[in-house]
CSV table of C-alpha atoms in Angstrom, one decimal:
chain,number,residue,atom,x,y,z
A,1,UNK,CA,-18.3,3.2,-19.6
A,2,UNK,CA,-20.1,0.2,-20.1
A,3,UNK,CA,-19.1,-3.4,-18.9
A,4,UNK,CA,-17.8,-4.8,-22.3
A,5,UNK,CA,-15.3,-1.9,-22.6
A,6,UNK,CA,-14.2,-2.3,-19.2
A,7,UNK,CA,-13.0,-5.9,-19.5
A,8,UNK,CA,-11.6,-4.7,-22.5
A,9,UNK,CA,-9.5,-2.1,-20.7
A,10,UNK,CA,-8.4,-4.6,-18.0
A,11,UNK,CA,-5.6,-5.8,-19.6
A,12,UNK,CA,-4.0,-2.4,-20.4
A,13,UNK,CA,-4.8,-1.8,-16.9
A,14,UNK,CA,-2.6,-4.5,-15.6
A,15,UNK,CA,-0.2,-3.6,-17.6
A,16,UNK,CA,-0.2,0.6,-16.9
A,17,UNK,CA,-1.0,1.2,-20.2
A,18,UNK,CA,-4.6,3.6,-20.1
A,19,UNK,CA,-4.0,7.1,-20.9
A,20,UNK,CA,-5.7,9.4,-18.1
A,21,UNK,CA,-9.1,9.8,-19.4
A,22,UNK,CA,-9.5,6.4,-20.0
A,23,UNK,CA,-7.8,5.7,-16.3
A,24,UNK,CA,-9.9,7.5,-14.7
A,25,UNK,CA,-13.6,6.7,-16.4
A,26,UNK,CA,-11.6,2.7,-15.9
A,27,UNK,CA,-11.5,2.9,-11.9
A,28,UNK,CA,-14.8,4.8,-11.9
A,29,UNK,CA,-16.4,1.8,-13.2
A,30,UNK,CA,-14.5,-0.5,-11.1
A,31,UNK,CA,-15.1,1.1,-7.9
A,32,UNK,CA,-19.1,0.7,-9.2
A,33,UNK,CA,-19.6,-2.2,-10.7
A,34,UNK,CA,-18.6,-5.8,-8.5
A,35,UNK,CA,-19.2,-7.6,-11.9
A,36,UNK,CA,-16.2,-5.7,-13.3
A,37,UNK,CA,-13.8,-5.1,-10.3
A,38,UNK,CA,-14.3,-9.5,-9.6
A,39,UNK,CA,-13.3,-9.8,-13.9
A,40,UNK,CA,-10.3,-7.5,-13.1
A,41,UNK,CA,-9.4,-9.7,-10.0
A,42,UNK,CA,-9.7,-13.1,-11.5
A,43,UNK,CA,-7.2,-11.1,-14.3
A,44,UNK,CA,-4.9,-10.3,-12.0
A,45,UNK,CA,-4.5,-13.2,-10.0
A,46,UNK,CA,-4.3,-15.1,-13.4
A,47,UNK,CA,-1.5,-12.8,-14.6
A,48,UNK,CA,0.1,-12.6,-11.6
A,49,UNK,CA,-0.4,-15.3,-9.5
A,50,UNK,CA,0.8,-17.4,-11.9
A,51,UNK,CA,3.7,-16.0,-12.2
A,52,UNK,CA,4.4,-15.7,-8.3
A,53,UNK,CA,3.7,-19.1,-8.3
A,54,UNK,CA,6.3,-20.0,-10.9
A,55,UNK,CA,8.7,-18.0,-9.4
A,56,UNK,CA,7.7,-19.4,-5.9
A,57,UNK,CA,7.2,-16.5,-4.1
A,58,UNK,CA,4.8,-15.9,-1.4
A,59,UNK,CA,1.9,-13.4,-1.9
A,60,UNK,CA,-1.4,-11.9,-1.0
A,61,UNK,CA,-2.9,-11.1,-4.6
A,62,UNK,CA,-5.9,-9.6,-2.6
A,63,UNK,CA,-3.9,-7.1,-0.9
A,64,UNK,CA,-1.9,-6.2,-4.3
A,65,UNK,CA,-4.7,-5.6,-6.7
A,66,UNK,CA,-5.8,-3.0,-3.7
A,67,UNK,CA,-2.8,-1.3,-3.5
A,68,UNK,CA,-2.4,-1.6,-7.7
A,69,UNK,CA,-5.5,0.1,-7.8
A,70,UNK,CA,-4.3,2.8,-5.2
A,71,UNK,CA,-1.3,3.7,-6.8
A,72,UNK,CA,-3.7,4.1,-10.0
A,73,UNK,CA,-5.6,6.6,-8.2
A,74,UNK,CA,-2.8,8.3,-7.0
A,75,UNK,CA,-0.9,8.3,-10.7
A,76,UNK,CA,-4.0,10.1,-12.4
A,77,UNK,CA,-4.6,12.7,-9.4
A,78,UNK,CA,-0.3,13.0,-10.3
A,79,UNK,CA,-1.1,13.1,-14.0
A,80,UNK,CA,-4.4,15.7,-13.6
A,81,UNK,CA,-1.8,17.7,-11.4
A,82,UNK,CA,0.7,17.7,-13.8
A,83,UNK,CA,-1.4,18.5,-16.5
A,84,UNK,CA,-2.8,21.6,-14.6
A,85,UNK,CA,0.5,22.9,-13.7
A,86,UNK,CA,1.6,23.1,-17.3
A,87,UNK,CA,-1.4,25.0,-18.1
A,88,UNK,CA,-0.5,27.7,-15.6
A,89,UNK,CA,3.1,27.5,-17.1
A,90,UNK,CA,2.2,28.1,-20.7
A,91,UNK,CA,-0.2,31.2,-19.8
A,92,UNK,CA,2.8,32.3,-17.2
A,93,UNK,CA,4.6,32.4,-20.5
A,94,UNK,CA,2.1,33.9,-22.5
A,95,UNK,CA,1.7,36.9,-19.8
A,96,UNK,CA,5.4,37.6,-20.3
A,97,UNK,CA,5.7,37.6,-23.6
A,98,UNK,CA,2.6,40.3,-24.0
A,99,UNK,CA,4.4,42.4,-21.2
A,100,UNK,CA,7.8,41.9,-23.1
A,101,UNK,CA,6.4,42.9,-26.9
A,102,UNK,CA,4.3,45.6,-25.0
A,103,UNK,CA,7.5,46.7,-23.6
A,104,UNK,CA,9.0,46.7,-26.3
A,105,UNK,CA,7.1,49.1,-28.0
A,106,UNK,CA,6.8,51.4,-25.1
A,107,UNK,CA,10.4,51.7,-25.2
């Protein structure tokens, strides 16, 4: 992923919007480029700093962003899971419908 499509991404980012592939190549890039993970910041505090402010709440947008990225992490390692799981599921049901039509005939 290059720089340009990463800043493009940001936004749908913020807003949980990335399907997993693109999630995933997304925080790569983040975690290794500074150029990109400081655009993604000055984003976020933007978007949400201004509206803390209007709502005159008190907040550590530092702190946030980290723990927005965590839980980004931890939905695509869900998502990659999930994902996984129904692969085993629709081969689980494959299996038993061979065994049942082979069954079937054997009876």
């Amino acid at each position: 992923m290059t720089c340009k499509d990463a800043e493009k991404l940001i936004p749908l980012f913020l807003d949980d919007d990335l399907d997993n592939k693109e999630l995933a190549e997304f925080i790569d890039h983040i975690d290794n480029c500074p150029e990109c993970k400081e655009e993604l910041t000055i984003q976020f505090l933007v978007k949400t700093g201004m509206q803390r402010l209007e709502d005159g709440n008190t907040f550590n947008l530092k702190q946030e962003l980290l723990i927005l990225i965590k839980n980004a992490k931890k939905r695509l390692k869900f998502r990659r899971n999930l994902f996984l799981f129904s692969i085993l599921l629709e081969l689980a049901v494959a299996v038993l419908a061979v065994t049942a039509v082979i069954l079937a005939f054997a009876l």
